[in-house]
CSV table of C-alpha atoms in Angstrom, one decimal:
chain,number,residue,atom,x,y,z
A,28,MET,CA,-6.8,31.1,9.1
A,29,LYS,CA,-8.3,34.3,10.6
A,30,LYS,CA,-9.7,37.0,8.3
A,31,GLU,CA,-10.2,40.5,9.4
A,32,ILE,CA,-11.5,43.7,7.8
A,33,THR,CA,-11.8,47.3,9.1
A,34,VAL,CA,-15.1,49.1,8.1
A,35,THR,CA,-17.0,52.2,9.1
A,36,GLY,CA,-20.8,52.8,9.6
A,37,LYS,CA,-23.2,55.2,11.1
A,38,THR,CA,-23.5,52.8,14.1
A,39,VAL,CA,-21.4,50.0,15.4
A,40,GLU,CA,-24.1,47.5,14.4
A,41,ALA,CA,-24.2,48.8,10.8
A,42,ALA,CA,-20.4,48.6,10.6
A,43,VAL,CA,-20.3,45.0,11.8
A,44,ALA,CA,-23.1,44.0,9.3
A,45,LEU,CA,-21.1,45.6,6.5
A,46,GLY,CA,-17.9,43.8,7.5
A,47,ALA,CA,-19.7,40.4,7.6
A,48,GLU,CA,-21.2,41.0,4.2
A,49,GLN,CA,-17.7,41.9,2.8
A,50,LEU,CA,-16.3,38.7,4.3
A,51,GLY,CA,-19.1,36.7,2.9
A,52,VAL,CA,-20.4,35.2,6.1
A,53,ASP,CA,-23.3,35.7,8.5
A,54,VAL,CA,-23.1,38.3,11.2
A,55,SER,CA,-23.4,35.7,13.9
A,56,ALA,CA,-20.2,34.1,12.7
A,57,VAL,CA,-18.0,37.1,13.2
A,58,ASN,CA,-16.4,38.9,16.1
A,59,TYR,CA,-15.5,42.6,16.2
A,60,GLU,CA,-13.5,45.3,18.0
A,61,VAL,CA,-14.7,48.9,18.2
A,62,LEU,CA,-11.9,51.2,17.1
A,63,GLU,CA,-13.9,54.4,17.3
A,64,GLU,CA,-17.3,55.2,18.7
A,65,PRO,CA,-19.7,57.2,16.4
A,66,LYS,CA,-20.4,60.9,17.0
A,67,LYS,CA,-23.5,62.7,15.9
A,68,GLY,CA,-22.0,66.2,15.6
A,69,PHE,CA,-24.1,69.3,15.5
A,70,LEU,CA,-26.3,70.3,12.6
A,71,GLY,CA,-24.6,67.8,10.4
A,72,PHE,CA,-21.2,69.1,11.2
A,73,GLY,CA,-18.5,67.1,13.0
A,74,GLU,CA,-20.3,63.8,12.6
A,75,VAL,CA,-17.9,60.8,13.0
A,76,PRO,CA,-18.9,57.3,11.9
A,77,ALA,CA,-18.2,54.2,13.9
A,78,LYS,CA,-15.0,52.4,13.0
A,79,VAL,CA,-14.8,48.7,13.8
A,80,LYS,CA,-12.5,45.8,13.0
A,81,VAL,CA,-14.4,42.6,12.1
A,82,PHE,CA,-12.8,39.2,12.6
A,83,TYR,CA,-13.8,35.9,11.1
A,84,THR,CA,-12.1,32.6,11.6
A,85,PRO,CA,-13.5,30.1,9.1
A,86,SER,CA,-13.6,26.4,10.0
A,87,PRO,CA,-10.9,24.2,8.4
A,88,GLU,CA,-13.4,22.4,6.2
A,89,MET,CA,-14.8,25.7,4.9
A,90,THR,CA,-11.3,27.0,4.2
A,91,ALA,CA,-10.6,23.8,2.2
A,92,LEU,CA,-13.8,24.2,0.2
A,93,THR,CA,-13.0,27.9,-0.6
A,94,PHE,CA,-9.5,26.9,-1.7
A,95,VAL,CA,-10.8,24.2,-4.1
A,96,ARG,CA,-13.5,26.5,-5.5
A,97,THR,CA,-10.9,29.2,-6.0
A,98,MET,CA,-8.5,26.8,-7.7
A,99,ILE,CA,-11.2,25.6,-10.1
A,100,ALA,CA,-12.2,29.2,-11.0
A,101,ASP,CA,-8.6,30.3,-11.5
A,102,MET,CA,-8.0,27.4,-13.9
A,103,GLY,CA,-11.1,28.2,-15.9
A,104,ILE,CA,-12.6,24.8,-15.3
A,105,GLU,CA,-16.4,24.3,-15.5
A,106,ALA,CA,-17.0,22.4,-12.4
A,107,GLU,CA,-18.7,22.6,-9.0
A,108,ALA,CA,-17.4,21.6,-5.5
A,109,SER,CA,-19.4,20.5,-2.5
A,110,ILE,CA,-18.4,19.3,0.9
A,111,SER,CA,-19.8,16.6,3.3
A,112,SER,CA,-18.6,15.0,6.5
A,113,LEU,CA,-17.5,11.4,6.4
A,114,PRO,CA,-19.8,9.1,8.5
A,115,GLY,CA,-18.3,7.7,11.6
A,116,ALA,CA,-15.1,9.8,11.4
A,117,LYS,CA,-14.2,12.8,13.4
A,118,ARG,CA,-12.9,15.9,11.6
A,119,GLU,CA,-12.8,14.1,8.3
A,120,PHE,CA,-14.5,15.6,5.3
A,121,LEU,CA,-15.0,14.8,1.6
A,122,ILE,CA,-14.9,17.5,-1.1
A,123,THR,CA,-16.6,16.2,-4.3
A,124,VAL,CA,-15.9,17.9,-7.6
A,125,THR,CA,-18.3,17.3,-10.5
A,126,GLY,CA,-18.6,18.8,-14.0
A,127,GLU,CA,-17.7,18.1,-17.6
A,128,ASP,CA,-14.2,19.5,-17.3
A,129,ALA,CA,-13.5,18.0,-13.8
A,130,SER,CA,-11.6,15.0,-15.2
A,131,ALA,CA,-8.7,17.4,-16.1
A,132,LEU,CA,-7.9,17.6,-12.4
A,133,ILE,CA,-7.3,13.8,-12.1
A,134,GLY,CA,-4.1,13.3,-14.0
A,135,HIS,CA,-2.2,10.0,-14.6
A,136,HIS,CA,-3.2,7.5,-12.0
A,137,GLY,CA,-4.6,10.4,-9.9
A,138,ASP,CA,-1.3,12.3,-9.6
A,139,THR,CA,-2.9,15.7,-10.1
A,140,LEU,CA,-5.8,14.9,-7.8
A,141,ASP,CA,-3.4,13.8,-5.1
A,142,SER,CA,-1.5,17.1,-5.4
A,143,LEU,CA,-4.8,19.0,-5.2
A,144,GLN,CA,-5.8,17.1,-2.1
A,145,TYR,CA,-2.3,17.7,-0.5
A,146,LEU,CA,-2.6,21.5,-1.1
A,147,THR,CA,-6.2,21.5,0.2
A,148,ASN,CA,-5.1,19.9,3.5
A,149,LEU,CA,-2.3,22.5,3.8
A,150,ALA,CA,-4.8,25.3,3.4
A,151,ALA,CA,-7.3,23.7,5.8
A,152,ASN,CA,-4.8,23.2,8.6
A,153,ARG,CA,-2.9,26.5,8.3
A,154,ARG,CA,-2.7,28.2,11.7
A,155,GLU,CA,-1.5,31.5,12.9
A,156,ASP,CA,1.1,31.7,15.6
A,157,ASP,CA,-1.5,32.4,18.2
A,158,GLU,CA,-4.0,29.8,16.9
A,159,ALA,CA,-4.4,26.2,18.0
A,160,GLY,CA,-6.6,23.4,16.8
A,161,ASN,CA,-6.9,19.7,15.9
A,162,TYR,CA,-5.9,18.4,12.5
A,163,THR,CA,-8.7,18.2,10.0
A,164,ARG,CA,-8.4,15.6,7.2
A,165,ILE,CA,-9.8,16.5,3.8
A,166,THR,CA,-10.3,14.0,1.0
A,167,VAL,CA,-10.9,15.4,-2.5
A,168,ASP,CA,-12.7,13.2,-5.1
A,169,ILE,CA,-13.6,13.9,-8.7
A,170,GLU,CA,-16.3,12.1,-10.6
A,171,ASN,CA,-16.1,9.1,-8.1
A,172,TYR,CA,-12.5,8.4,-9.2
A,173,ARG,CA,-11.5,7.3,-5.7
A,174,ALA,CA,-14.0,4.4,-5.7
A,175,LYS,CA,-13.1,3.3,-9.2
A,176,ARG,CA,-9.3,3.4,-8.4
A,177,GLU,CA,-9.8,1.4,-5.2
A,178,ASP,CA,-11.7,-1.3,-7.1
A,179,THR,CA,-8.9,-1.5,-9.6
A,180,LEU,CA,-6.2,-1.8,-6.9
A,181,ARG,CA,-8.1,-4.5,-5.1
A,182,LYS,CA,-8.3,-6.6,-8.3
A,183,LEU,CA,-4.6,-6.0,-8.9
A,184,ALA,CA,-3.8,-7.1,-5.4
A,185,ARG,CA,-5.7,-10.4,-5.8
A,186,ARG,CA,-4.2,-11.1,-9.2
A,187,MET,CA,-0.6,-10.4,-8.0
A,188,ALA,CA,-1.2,-12.5,-4.9
A,189,GLU,CA,-2.3,-15.5,-7.1
A,190,LYS,CA,0.8,-15.0,-9.2
A,191,ALA,CA,3.1,-15.1,-6.1
A,192,LEU,CA,1.4,-18.3,-4.9
A,193,LYS,CA,1.6,-19.9,-8.3
A,194,TYR,CA,5.3,-19.2,-9.0
A,195,ARG,CA,6.4,-19.2,-5.3
A,196,ARG,CA,8.3,-15.9,-5.7
A,197,ASN,CA,8.0,-12.3,-4.8
A,198,VAL,CA,6.0,-9.8,-6.9
A,199,THR,CA,6.9,-6.1,-6.7
A,200,LEU,CA,4.2,-3.5,-7.7
A,201,GLU,CA,4.8,-0.1,-9.1
A,202,PRO,CA,5.4,2.9,-6.8
A,203,MET,CA,2.2,4.1,-5.0
A,204,ASN,CA,1.3,6.7,-2.4
A,205,ALA,CA,0.4,5.8,1.1
A,206,TYR,CA,-3.3,5.7,0.5
A,207,GLU,CA,-3.0,3.2,-2.4
A,208,ARG,CA,-0.5,1.0,-0.5
A,209,ARG,CA,-2.9,0.7,2.4
A,210,ILE,CA,-5.6,-0.6,-0.1
A,211,ILE,CA,-3.1,-3.3,-1.4
A,212,HIS,CA,-2.1,-4.3,2.2
A,213,SER,CA,-5.7,-4.6,3.4
A,214,GLU,CA,-6.8,-6.7,0.4
A,215,VAL,CA,-3.8,-9.1,0.5
A,216,GLN,CA,-4.5,-9.7,4.2
A,217,THR,CA,-7.7,-11.5,3.2
A,218,ILE,CA,-5.7,-14.0,1.0
A,219,ALA,CA,-4.2,-17.0,2.8
A,220,GLY,CA,-0.6,-17.9,2.1
A,221,VAL,CA,0.8,-14.5,1.1
A,222,THR,CA,2.0,-11.4,3.0
A,223,THR,CA,3.1,-7.9,2.1
A,224,ASN,CA,5.6,-5.3,3.0
A,225,SER,CA,6.7,-1.9,1.7
A,226,VAL,CA,10.2,-1.1,0.4
A,227,GLY,CA,11.8,2.1,-0.9
A,228,VAL,CA,11.6,5.7,0.2
A,229,ASP,CA,9.5,8.8,-0.6
A,230,ASN,CA,7.9,8.6,-4.1
A,231,ASN,CA,9.6,5.4,-4.9
A,232,ARG,CA,8.0,3.4,-2.1
A,233,ARG,CA,6.2,0.2,-3.4
A,234,VAL,CA,4.5,-2.9,-2.1
A,235,VAL,CA,6.1,-6.4,-2.3
A,236,ILE,CA,3.8,-9.4,-2.2
A,237,SER,CA,5.5,-12.6,-1.1
A,238,CYS,CA,4.6,-16.1,0.0
A,239,ASP,CA,4.2,-16.6,3.7
A,240,GLU,CA,7.1,-18.8,5.0
A,241,ASN,CA,4.7,-20.7,7.2
A,242,SER,CA,2.6,-21.7,4.1
A,243,ARG,CA,5.5,-23.1,2.0
A,244,PRO,CA,5.1,-26.9,1.4
A,245,ALA,CA,7.7,-29.1,3.0
A,246,LYS,CA,10.3,-30.6,0.7
A,247,PRO,CA,9.9,-34.4,0.4
A,248,GLN,CA,12.6,-36.2,2.3
A,249,THR,CA,14.6,-38.6,0.3
A,250,PRO,CA,15.1,-41.9,2.2
A,251,LYS,CA,18.7,-42.5,3.1
A,252,GLN,CA,20.2,-45.6,1.6
A,253,PRO,CA,21.9,-47.9,4.1
A,254,PRO,CA,25.7,-48.0,3.7
A,255,ARG,CA,27.0,-50.7,1.5
A,256,THR,CA,29.1,-53.4,3.1
A,257,ALA,CA,31.0,-56.4,1.8
A,258,ALA,CA,28.2,-58.6,3.1
A,259,SER,CA,25.6,-56.7,1.1
A,260,ARG,CA,27.4,-56.8,-2.2
A,261,VAL,CA,26.0,-59.4,-4.7
A,262,ILE,CA,28.6,-60.7,-7.1
A,263,PRO,CA,27.2,-61.5,-10.6
A,264,LYS,CA,27.3,-65.1,-11.7
A,265,ASN,CA,29.6,-64.5,-14.6
A,266,LYS,CA,32.2,-62.9,-12.3
A,267,ILE,CA,31.9,-65.9,-10.0
A,268,GLN,CA,32.4,-68.2,-13.0
A,269,LYS,CA,35.5,-66.3,-14.1
A,270,ARG,CA,36.9,-66.4,-10.6
A,271,ALA,CA,36.3,-70.1,-10.4
A,272,ARG,CA,38.6,-70.6,-13.3
A,273,PHE,CA,41.6,-69.0,-11.7
A,274,ASP,CA,41.0,-68.9,-8.0
A,275,ASP,CA,41.9,-71.8,-5.8
A,276,THR,CA,39.3,-70.7,-3.3
A,277,LEU,CA,35.9,-69.3,-3.8
A,278,PRO,CA,33.4,-67.9,-1.3
A,279,GLU,CA,30.2,-69.8,-0.8
A,280,TYR,CA,27.5,-68.3,-2.9
A,281,HIS,CA,23.8,-68.5,-2.7
A,282,ALA,CA,21.6,-67.2,-5.5
A,283,GLY,CA,20.2,-63.8,-4.6
A,284,ASP,CA,22.2,-63.6,-1.3
A,285,GLY,CA,25.6,-62.2,-0.3
A,286,TYR,CA,28.4,-64.6,0.4
A,287,THR,CA,29.3,-65.3,4.0
A,288,GLU,CA,32.7,-66.9,4.2
A,289,ASP,CA,35.5,-68.5,2.2
A,290,VAL,CA,35.4,-72.3,1.7
A,291,ASP,CA,37.9,-74.7,0.2
A,292,ALA,CA,37.2,-75.7,-3.4
A,293,GLU,CA,38.7,-78.3,-5.7
A,294,PRO,CA,40.9,-77.0,-8.5
A,295,VAL,CA,39.0,-76.5,-11.7
A,296,GLU,CA,40.4,-78.0,-14.9
A,297,ASP,CA,39.9,-76.8,-18.4
A,298,VAL,CA,36.2,-77.2,-19.1
A,299,GLU,CA,33.8,-75.5,-21.4
A,300,GLU,CA,31.5,-74.3,-18.7
A,301,THR,CA,31.6,-74.0,-15.0
A,302,GLU,CA,28.6,-75.2,-13.1
A,303,GLU,CA,26.8,-72.8,-10.9
A,304,ILE,CA,28.0,-72.9,-7.4
C-alpha cells in the first residue's frame, strides 16, 4: 500500500529527506514530486520554501511486519516480531513472534494465531486500484507453535490410521483448517492400506481416514456342496430293518454305500431281529 506525505523545506533535497524521515524509511527508498520550487526572496522577505510530495511503497513483507508489530503494541503485549524469508520459496516469508506474553496470541488449537495470520496476509497483499503485484504469502509463528502442532498432527494421523486398519472402518477427525488438513493427508500417504479424503464445507471441513479398497483381504470362499441325489442318500440301518418288516421289496444295500436298484426279497415273518442285508 502506497504511503505519501507532503512536506516543505528550504531546498527540495531537504524536503525529501524530511519526508523520508517522517515515513520511517531511507531516502533512497522514496520517490517524490515537486509541488513548488523554493524562492530565496530579497533581504529575507518573500522567501518561499520548497514543497514536495514524498511517496513510499513498502514491500508486502514489510507491510506485514509493520501490521503485526502494530497489533502487538495496540494489545499491550510484551513481545517482539521479526521476519525472514523461507528457504527455497518465492515470495514466502515467516514472521516470528517471541516474548513472555506471546502465547496469548495462539488461542485454542491456534485459532487466534490463524486469525492473525489471515489478517496479516490481507494487509500484505492490499493493492491500490492502480497497483499490481504478485501474491506474497506470510506465515506467522509464535514461540515455535507451528512445529509443535505439526508434530502433534502427524502423530494423530498415524494413530488414527492404525485404528482404521485395525477395525476396518472409517475414522473421522475433528474440523481443521486447510493447513492442518494438508499435514494429515501427507502423513497418511506414507502408510500402506489407508487413504484420506476431506468432507464438509467451510469451517466444518474435516479429514476422513478409510481403508484402501485394494488392500481389503479377500473373503474366504465357502466350497459349494454337491447337490444331494437319491443315489447319494445313505439310509440308516435301523430304517432298513423297519422297512424289511413291512415292505415286500427292499433295495439292495451295501454298508457305507448308496443303494442302486430294487431287488426281489423273500417275505419276512415275525422274528426278533432282522439280519443285516
